[in-house]
Tab-separated table of C-alpha atoms and ligand atoms in Angstrom:
chain	number	residue	atom	x	y	z
W	226	MET	CA	-8.356	148.467	5.605
W	227	SER	CA	-10.587	146.264	3.437
W	228	LEU	CA	-9.841	142.528	3.506
W	229	LEU	CA	-9.665	142.488	-0.305
W	230	ARG	CA	-7.847	145.103	-2.334
W	231	THR	CA	-6.378	146.050	-5.688
W	232	ARG	CA	-3.221	148.040	-5.039
W	233	ILE	CA	-2.772	150.438	-7.945
W	234	ASP	CA	0.699	151.822	-8.617
W	235	LEU	CA	0.022	155.151	-10.303
W	236	ASP	CA	3.743	155.832	-10.740
W	237	ALA	CA	4.006	152.647	-12.794
W	238	ILE	CA	1.211	153.885	-15.084
W	239	ALA	CA	2.966	157.263	-15.482
W	240	ASP	CA	6.312	155.559	-16.196
W	241	ASN	CA	4.716	153.239	-18.750
W	242	ALA	CA	3.078	156.213	-20.488
W	243	ARG	CA	6.385	158.111	-20.598
W	244	LEU	CA	8.106	155.062	-22.046
W	245	LEU	CA	5.463	154.712	-24.769
W	246	LYS	CA	5.544	158.431	-25.503
W	247	GLU	CA	9.292	158.320	-25.992
W	248	ARG	CA	9.002	155.214	-28.131
W	249	VAL	CA	6.528	156.718	-30.598
W	250	GLY	CA	8.526	159.896	-31.163
W	251	SER	CA	6.513	162.490	-33.032
W	252	ALA	CA	3.321	160.403	-33.109
W	253	ARG	CA	0.615	161.449	-30.667
W	254	LEU	CA	-0.228	159.135	-27.773
W	255	MET	CA	-3.926	158.442	-27.159
W	256	ALA	CA	-4.312	156.591	-23.850
W	257	VAL	CA	-7.149	154.080	-23.847
W	258	VAL	CA	-8.932	154.375	-20.494
W	259	LYS	CA	-12.194	152.556	-21.248
W	260	ALA	CA	-13.740	150.143	-18.737
W	261	ASP	CA	-12.738	152.362	-15.805
W	262	ALA	CA	-9.167	152.491	-17.094
W	263	TYR	CA	-9.013	148.693	-17.397
W	264	ASN	CA	-10.319	148.555	-13.823
W	265	HIS	CA	-7.582	150.814	-12.392
W	266	GLY	CA	-10.000	153.705	-11.693
W	267	VAL	CA	-10.417	156.172	-14.514
W	268	GLU	CA	-10.455	159.382	-12.466
W	269	ARG	CA	-7.046	158.821	-10.852
W	270	VAL	CA	-5.526	157.347	-13.986
W	271	VAL	CA	-6.607	160.310	-16.138
W	272	LYS	CA	-5.157	162.707	-13.584
W	273	VAL	CA	-1.808	160.936	-13.704
W	274	LEU	CA	-1.761	160.611	-17.500
W	275	GLU	CA	-3.040	164.104	-18.303
W	276	PRO	CA	0.439	165.758	-18.397
W	277	ILE	CA	2.000	162.915	-20.397
W	278	VAL	CA	-0.431	161.860	-23.132
W	279	ASP	CA	-2.062	163.781	-25.986
W	280	ALA	CA	-5.570	162.348	-25.916
W	281	PHE	CA	-7.809	159.740	-24.318
W	282	GLY	CA	-9.873	156.988	-25.909
W	283	VAL	CA	-12.910	155.223	-24.429
W	284	ALA	CA	-15.728	153.042	-25.719
W	285	THR	CA	-18.958	154.691	-24.558
W	286	ALA	CA	-20.408	158.183	-24.455
W	287	ALA	CA	-20.820	157.994	-20.669
W	288	GLU	CA	-17.138	157.134	-20.323
W	289	ALA	CA	-16.275	160.072	-22.590
W	290	CYS	CA	-18.277	162.477	-20.403
W	291	ALA	CA	-16.481	161.201	-17.291
W	292	VAL	CA	-13.065	161.725	-18.876
W	293	GLU	CA	-14.069	165.124	-20.312
W	294	SER	CA	-14.869	166.355	-16.834
W	295	ALA	CA	-11.476	165.196	-15.518
W	296	SER	CA	-9.237	166.282	-18.400
W	297	THR	CA	-8.506	169.071	-20.837
W	298	ARG	CA	-7.208	166.627	-23.468
W	299	PRO	CA	-9.391	165.507	-26.396
W	300	VAL	CA	-11.454	162.401	-25.688
W	301	LEU	CA	-12.666	160.005	-28.372
W	302	PHE	CA	-15.531	157.503	-27.938
W	303	TRP	CA	-16.447	154.948	-30.576
W	304	MET	CA	-19.333	152.763	-29.408
W	305	TRP	CA	-22.700	154.475	-29.679
W	306	VAL	CA	-26.163	154.616	-31.144
W	307	PRO	CA	-27.904	157.924	-31.865
W	308	GLU	CA	-29.313	158.537	-28.394
W	309	GLN	CA	-29.183	161.306	-25.847
W	310	ASP	CA	-25.966	160.141	-24.173
W	311	ALA	CA	-24.046	160.451	-27.457
W	312	ILE	CA	-25.465	163.942	-27.956
W	313	ASP	CA	-24.475	164.848	-24.393
W	314	ALA	CA	-20.925	163.686	-25.037
W	315	LEU	CA	-20.707	165.764	-28.229
W	316	ALA	CA	-22.086	168.752	-26.348
W	317	VAL	CA	-19.180	168.609	-23.870
W	318	GLY	CA	-16.699	168.421	-26.754
W	319	ALA	CA	-15.908	164.718	-27.037
W	320	HIS	CA	-14.754	163.409	-30.400
W	321	ILE	CA	-16.771	160.603	-31.921
W	322	GLY	CA	-15.824	157.516	-33.947
W	323	VAL	CA	-18.069	156.746	-36.916
W	324	PRO	CA	-18.390	152.955	-37.087
W	325	GLY	CA	-20.775	152.637	-40.044
W	326	LEU	CA	-22.789	154.295	-42.785
W	327	PHE	CA	-25.874	154.399	-40.553
W	328	HIS	CA	-23.930	156.380	-37.941
W	329	ALA	CA	-22.561	158.806	-40.543
W	330	ARG	CA	-26.078	159.534	-41.826
W	331	GLU	CA	-27.383	160.031	-38.285
W	332	LEU	CA	-24.582	162.475	-37.453
W	333	VAL	CA	-25.170	164.445	-40.637
W	334	ASP	CA	-28.937	164.616	-40.011
W	335	ALA	CA	-28.507	165.551	-36.343
W	336	GLU	CA	-26.861	168.857	-37.294
W	337	ILE	CA	-24.913	168.916	-34.034
W	338	PRO	CA	-21.308	170.111	-34.327
W	339	ALA	CA	-19.028	167.083	-34.165
W	340	SER	CA	-15.344	166.271	-34.610
W	341	VAL	CA	-15.153	162.746	-35.980
W	342	TYR	CA	-12.835	159.909	-36.828
W	343	VAL	CA	-14.030	157.536	-39.531
W	344	MET	CA	-13.517	154.007	-38.229
W	345	VAL	CA	-12.772	151.969	-41.317
W	346	GLU	CA	-13.244	148.215	-41.617
W	347	THR	CA	-9.845	146.702	-42.408
W	348	GLY	CA	-10.311	143.106	-41.299
W	349	MET	CA	-11.455	142.991	-37.667
W	350	HIS	CA	-15.085	142.706	-38.791
W	351	ARG	CA	-16.422	144.299	-35.628
W	352	SER	CA	-17.146	148.053	-35.822
W	353	GLY	CA	-16.027	149.927	-38.914
W	354	VAL	CA	-17.302	151.391	-42.163
W	355	ASP	CA	-17.253	148.652	-44.810
W	356	PRO	CA	-15.071	149.398	-47.882
W	357	GLN	CA	-18.112	149.586	-50.196
W	358	ASP	CA	-19.414	152.449	-48.000
W	359	TRP	CA	-16.141	154.397	-47.635
W	360	ASP	CA	-16.869	156.813	-50.483
W	361	GLU	CA	-20.387	157.586	-49.352
W	362	VAL	CA	-19.304	158.152	-45.749
W	363	PHE	CA	-16.297	160.294	-46.696
W	364	VAL	CA	-18.431	162.468	-49.004
W	365	LEU	CA	-21.353	162.765	-46.545
W	366	LEU	CA	-19.046	163.896	-43.751
W	367	ARG	CA	-16.952	166.112	-46.022
W	368	ASP	CA	-20.042	167.994	-47.195
W	369	ALA	CA	-21.622	168.488	-43.758
W	370	GLU	CA	-20.669	171.929	-42.497
W	371	HIS	CA	-21.196	171.021	-38.850
W	372	ILE	CA	-18.748	168.100	-39.068
W	373	THR	CA	-14.965	168.154	-38.889
W	374	VAL	CA	-13.227	164.966	-39.996
W	375	LEU	CA	-10.046	164.564	-37.950
W	376	GLY	CA	-8.844	161.325	-39.510
W	377	VAL	CA	-9.480	157.649	-39.957
W	378	CYS	CA	-8.865	154.884	-37.464
W	379	SER	CA	-9.195	151.121	-37.357
W	380	HIS	CA	-8.494	148.280	-34.928
W	381	LEU	CA	-6.042	145.404	-35.322
W	382	ALA	CA	-7.272	141.838	-34.868
W	383	SER	CA	-3.994	139.945	-34.429
W	384	ALA	CA	-1.201	142.382	-33.552
W	385	ASP	CA	-0.334	140.246	-30.517
W	386	ASP	CA	0.787	137.539	-32.939
W	387	PRO	CA	3.762	138.963	-34.876
W	388	ALA	CA	3.709	135.962	-37.210
W	389	SER	CA	0.156	136.627	-38.339
W	390	PRO	CA	-0.217	137.968	-41.895
W	391	VAL	CA	-3.492	139.653	-40.860
W	392	THR	CA	-1.732	142.797	-39.557
W	393	ASP	CA	-0.044	143.527	-42.885
W	394	ARG	CA	-3.329	143.027	-44.714
W	395	GLN	CA	-5.013	145.454	-42.304
W	396	LYS	CA	-2.161	147.939	-42.791
W	397	ALA	CA	-2.681	147.862	-46.574
W	398	GLU	CA	-6.437	148.375	-46.201
W	399	PHE	CA	-5.899	151.186	-43.709
W	400	GLU	CA	-3.554	153.017	-46.077
W	401	ARG	CA	-6.007	152.476	-48.946
W	402	ALA	CA	-8.734	154.143	-46.832
W	403	ILE	CA	-6.533	157.131	-46.009
W	404	ALA	CA	-5.591	157.543	-49.682
W	405	ARG	CA	-9.241	157.297	-50.790
W	406	GLY	CA	-10.391	159.841	-48.194
W	407	ARG	CA	-7.710	162.256	-49.356
W	408	GLU	CA	-8.631	161.709	-53.016
W	409	LEU	CA	-12.138	162.749	-52.045
W	410	GLY	CA	-10.846	165.968	-50.570
W	411	LEU	CA	-10.484	165.215	-46.869
W	412	GLU	CA	-7.275	166.300	-45.197
W	413	LEU	CA	-7.212	163.460	-42.595
W	414	PRO	CA	-4.434	164.889	-40.417
W	415	VAL	CA	-4.591	162.372	-37.550
W	416	ASN	CA	-4.883	158.677	-38.428
W	417	HIS	CA	-4.443	155.849	-35.951
W	418	LEU	CA	-4.351	152.066	-35.924
W	419	ALA	CA	-1.831	150.837	-33.327
W	420	ASN	CA	-2.970	149.133	-30.111
W	421	SER	CA	-0.457	148.060	-27.424
W	422	PRO	CA	1.256	145.224	-29.294
W	423	ALA	CA	1.595	147.343	-32.438
W	424	THR	CA	2.914	150.278	-30.396
W	425	LEU	CA	5.555	147.983	-28.922
W	426	LEU	CA	6.378	145.926	-32.008
W	427	ARG	CA	5.477	147.806	-35.210
W	428	GLU	CA	6.951	151.250	-35.815
W	429	ASP	CA	5.500	151.196	-39.320
W	430	LEU	CA	2.011	151.340	-37.810
W	431	PHE	CA	2.422	154.471	-35.693
W	432	TYR	CA	1.026	156.890	-38.330
W	433	ASP	CA	-0.005	160.177	-36.624
W	434	GLN	CA	-1.197	158.675	-33.355
W	435	VAL	CA	-1.054	155.393	-31.419
W	436	ARG	CA	-3.884	154.091	-29.252
W	437	PRO	CA	-2.589	151.668	-26.595
W	438	GLY	CA	-4.452	150.518	-23.512
W	439	LEU	CA	-2.997	147.397	-21.907
W	440	ALA	CA	0.625	148.538	-22.133
W	441	LEU	CA	-0.148	151.578	-19.948
W	442	TYR	CA	-1.131	149.225	-17.170
W	443	GLY	CA	2.049	147.191	-17.582
W	444	ALA	CA	0.372	143.904	-18.377
W	445	SER	CA	1.552	143.609	-21.948
W	446	PRO	CA	3.663	140.516	-22.398
W	447	GLU	CA	5.516	142.059	-25.336
W	448	SER	CA	7.708	144.263	-23.154
W	449	SER	CA	9.689	143.577	-20.019
W	450	GLU	CA	10.324	147.311	-19.609
W	451	LEU	CA	6.736	148.035	-18.632
W	452	LYS	CA	5.795	147.986	-14.954
W	453	PRO	CA	2.644	146.144	-13.830
W	454	ALA	CA	0.345	148.576	-12.048
W	455	MET	CA	-2.207	146.286	-10.394
W	456	THR	CA	-1.863	143.817	-7.521
W	457	TRP	CA	-4.922	141.904	-6.303
W	458	GLU	CA	-4.412	140.863	-2.696
W	459	ALA	CA	-6.337	139.831	0.407
W	460	THR	CA	-5.706	139.563	4.120
W	461	ILE	CA	-5.651	135.960	5.302
W	462	SER	CA	-8.551	135.513	7.736
W	463	VAL	CA	-7.989	132.004	9.142
W	464	VAL	CA	-5.040	129.593	9.410
W	465	LYS	CA	-5.715	126.114	10.804
W	466	PRO	CA	-4.467	122.535	10.774
W	467	ILE	CA	-5.822	119.819	8.525
W	468	ARG	CA	-5.282	116.084	8.902
W	469	ALA	CA	-4.461	113.577	6.188
W	470	GLY	CA	-7.730	112.383	4.641
W	471	GLU	CA	-9.751	115.498	5.547
W	472	CYS	CA	-11.419	117.387	2.716
W	473	VAL	CA	-11.969	121.127	2.186
W	474	SER	CA	-14.746	123.353	0.882
W	475	TYR	CA	-18.001	122.527	-0.912
W	476	GLY	CA	-18.264	119.106	-2.479
W	477	HIS	CA	-15.064	117.904	-0.776
W	478	THR	CA	-13.214	118.049	-4.068
W	479	TRP	CA	-9.742	118.252	-2.439
W	480	THR	CA	-8.384	115.897	0.192
W	481	ALA	CA	-5.265	116.544	2.282
W	482	GLU	CA	-2.685	113.849	1.561
W	483	ARG	CA	-0.858	114.426	4.832
W	484	ASP	CA	-1.207	116.397	8.044
W	485	GLY	CA	-0.579	120.085	7.441
W	486	TRP	CA	-2.034	123.565	7.431
W	487	ILE	CA	-4.520	125.517	5.348
W	488	ALA	CA	-5.341	129.229	5.151
W	489	VAL	CA	-8.548	130.999	4.204
W	490	VAL	CA	-8.303	133.945	1.772
W	491	PRO	CA	-11.345	136.251	1.602
W	492	CYS	CA	-11.861	136.398	-2.148
W	493	GLY	CA	-14.554	134.467	-3.981
W	494	TYR	CA	-16.590	134.395	-7.136
W	495	ALA	CA	-18.693	137.308	-5.916
W	496	ASP	CA	-15.441	139.291	-6.029
W	497	GLY	CA	-14.671	138.280	-9.595
W	498	LEU	CA	-12.540	135.179	-9.046
W	499	PRO	CA	-14.067	132.604	-11.409
W	500	ARG	CA	-15.344	129.413	-9.776
W	501	SER	CA	-13.686	127.594	-12.672
W	502	ALA	CA	-10.275	128.804	-11.422
W	503	GLN	CA	-10.320	126.025	-8.815
W	504	GLY	CA	-6.986	124.283	-8.439
W	505	ARG	CA	-5.325	126.201	-11.278
W	506	PHE	CA	-3.287	128.871	-9.519
W	507	GLU	CA	-1.016	129.714	-6.615
W	508	LEU	CA	-1.101	132.658	-4.229
W	509	GLY	CA	1.966	134.489	-3.012
W	510	VAL	CA	2.398	134.880	0.762
W	511	ASN	CA	5.505	136.349	2.408
W	512	GLY	CA	7.708	135.378	-0.554
W	513	GLY	CA	6.327	131.815	-0.875
W	514	ARG	CA	3.791	130.373	-3.330
W	515	TYR	CA	0.892	128.211	-2.148
W	516	PRO	CA	-1.647	126.311	-4.299
W	517	GLN	CA	-5.335	127.148	-4.134
W	518	VAL	CA	-7.296	124.012	-3.308
W	519	GLY	CA	-10.951	122.967	-3.260
W	520	ARG	CA	-13.995	124.803	-4.546
W	521	VAL	CA	-13.943	128.570	-4.979
W	522	CYS	CA	-16.753	129.833	-2.709
W	523	MET	CA	-18.746	133.034	-3.038
W	524	ASP	CA	-16.569	134.893	-0.487
W	525	GLN	CA	-13.448	132.827	0.103
W	526	ILE	CA	-10.883	130.329	-1.123
W	527	ILE	CA	-8.500	128.004	0.633
W	528	ILE	CA	-4.780	127.596	0.121
W	529	ASP	CA	-2.617	124.634	1.102
W	530	LEU	CA	0.227	125.801	3.349
W	531	GLY	CA	1.816	122.322	3.604
W	532	ASP	CA	3.809	122.185	6.857
W	533	ASN	CA	3.586	125.961	7.128
W	534	THR	CA	7.259	126.180	7.977
W	535	ALA	CA	7.088	129.855	6.988
W	536	GLY	CA	4.626	130.506	9.805
W	537	VAL	CA	1.861	132.072	7.720
W	538	ALA	CA	-0.667	133.616	10.095
W	539	PRO	CA	-4.016	135.445	10.019
W	540	GLY	CA	-3.402	139.046	8.979
W	541	ASP	CA	-0.727	138.128	6.419
W	542	THR	CA	-1.257	139.243	2.845
W	543	ALA	CA	-2.042	136.720	0.113
W	544	VAL	CA	-1.408	137.928	-3.452
W	545	ILE	CA	-3.834	136.589	-6.058
W	546	PHE	CA	-1.896	138.238	-8.868
W	547	GLY	CA	0.638	141.050	-9.035
W	548	GLU	CA	3.646	142.045	-6.946
W	549	GLY	CA	4.616	139.144	-4.697
W	550	GLY	CA	2.539	136.560	-6.565
W	551	MET	CA	1.760	135.317	-10.058
W	552	SER	CA	1.975	138.031	-12.706
W	553	ALA	CA	-1.265	138.956	-14.479
W	554	GLY	CA	0.100	137.087	-17.501
W	555	GLU	CA	0.899	133.925	-15.508
W	556	PHE	CA	-2.481	134.101	-13.807
W	557	ALA	CA	-4.169	134.521	-17.197
W	558	ASP	CA	-2.347	131.484	-18.606
W	559	ALA	CA	-3.321	129.426	-15.551
W	560	LEU	CA	-6.976	130.352	-15.974
W	561	GLY	CA	-6.961	129.921	-19.726
W	562	THR	CA	-7.568	133.592	-20.493
W	563	ILE	CA	-5.707	136.827	-21.308
W	564	PRO	CA	-4.283	139.639	-19.122
W	565	TYR	CA	-7.032	141.995	-20.343
W	566	GLU	CA	-9.676	139.838	-18.696
W	567	VAL	CA	-7.547	139.280	-15.597
W	568	LEU	CA	-7.207	143.034	-14.939
W	569	THR	CA	-10.961	143.448	-15.143
W	570	LEU	CA	-11.785	140.524	-12.822
W	571	PRO	CA	-11.492	142.246	-9.419
W	572	LYS	CA	-14.883	143.549	-8.293
W	573	GLY	CA	-17.397	142.829	-5.500
W	574	ARG	CA	-15.800	143.665	-2.177
W	575	THR	CA	-12.471	144.584	-3.718
W	576	VAL	CA	-11.424	148.099	-2.681
W	577	ARG	CA	-8.857	150.110	-4.657
W	578	VAL	CA	-5.834	151.406	-2.770
W	579	TYR	CA	-3.651	153.887	-4.651
W	580	GLU	CA	0.101	154.173	-4.360
W	581	GLU	CA	1.765	157.317	-5.692
W	582	GLU	CA	4.911	159.136	-4.733
E	178	PLP	C1	-10.865	150.414	-30.567
E	178	PLP	C2	-9.770	150.117	-29.595
E	178	PLP	N1	-8.609	150.766	-29.692
E	178	PLP	C3	-7.579	150.536	-28.851
E	178	PLP	C4	-7.692	149.587	-27.858
E	178	PLP	C5	-6.499	149.332	-26.961
E	178	PLP	O1	-6.038	148.018	-27.139
E	178	PLP	P1	-4.831	147.463	-26.242
E	178	PLP	O2	-5.352	147.406	-24.844
E	178	PLP	O3	-4.542	146.128	-26.824
E	178	PLP	O4	-3.731	148.403	-26.371
E	178	PLP	C6	-8.877	148.885	-27.710
E	178	PLP	C7	-8.999	147.860	-26.679
E	178	PLP	O5	-9.452	146.777	-26.878
E	178	PLP	C8	-9.960	149.144	-28.603
E	178	PLP	O6	-11.117	148.497	-28.503
């Protein structure tokens, strides 16, 4: 077995999807599986989700093609420029998000059959058709015989902060866009806005479909019912004594205050653990928690075992985050980031190991 692994609990992902599906009732569930299913491995995740969800969502055309080949469900991609890979994705039947007037014109001129969602700008100010262009885009797409408009969608900027007034402003803009599209003669049967926090916290934002990602992987802090699916762990390679006054790792930035024991964990910045994480987190070993000390190296880190009364030995498993260690949320807080980034850290020599009943 590899010294460094992400253990992926596929049953947890399936359970989370079932829970979300039940929660949203008659609304469709589009599972967001971009970025290699948030680094859980898109092929296996799609296979597990296929019987539970109604559709998949990804960012790029290449991701859409990968999901299309693994699934019979509709797949939407929303980040593209008019190049061959987008045409390839349309050719295999992927649905496409229209993020601006330029993109609408390109799709109309391309004369390639396409099923589209109009991504409307409602306040995120990232991708999305600006309100002054809504009419032109709706009419262009409505009048193009090779284009089917499935609905409108948009993305929430602050749904993870229930106190933020931004979400209600976005909701109002979203509903204004749907109403305007319908006034212009579009049916718009499937409209979607809700990401994970909105799917968990805001029933009024379900519309015809929800579009969660993080919650599927169980790392959403808004719900204790969800099961975390990823554990990042390594096999301890060395355990040895250290004397009071001795220092560890590059630059000798940590000094042992008393005689004790240290362990070496084979995970470094080449594997996605930021060098800036030094001294900010603890690893779980055999039910105990041990602080990481000294510089993060390219391939390894060191943990302080104290007196090592628990008898930690080479071959034991050290959990960087996940089951038996800090949760992805705790780890994110310790590193000054968010669970989304934490899930996508593991790389380099990390090997995925799947668990499924
Ligand atoms: C356009 C879009 N929709 C939905 C999602 C899913 O968001 P979350 O993972 O917060 O559920 C994302 C992810 O960032 C996204 O970019």
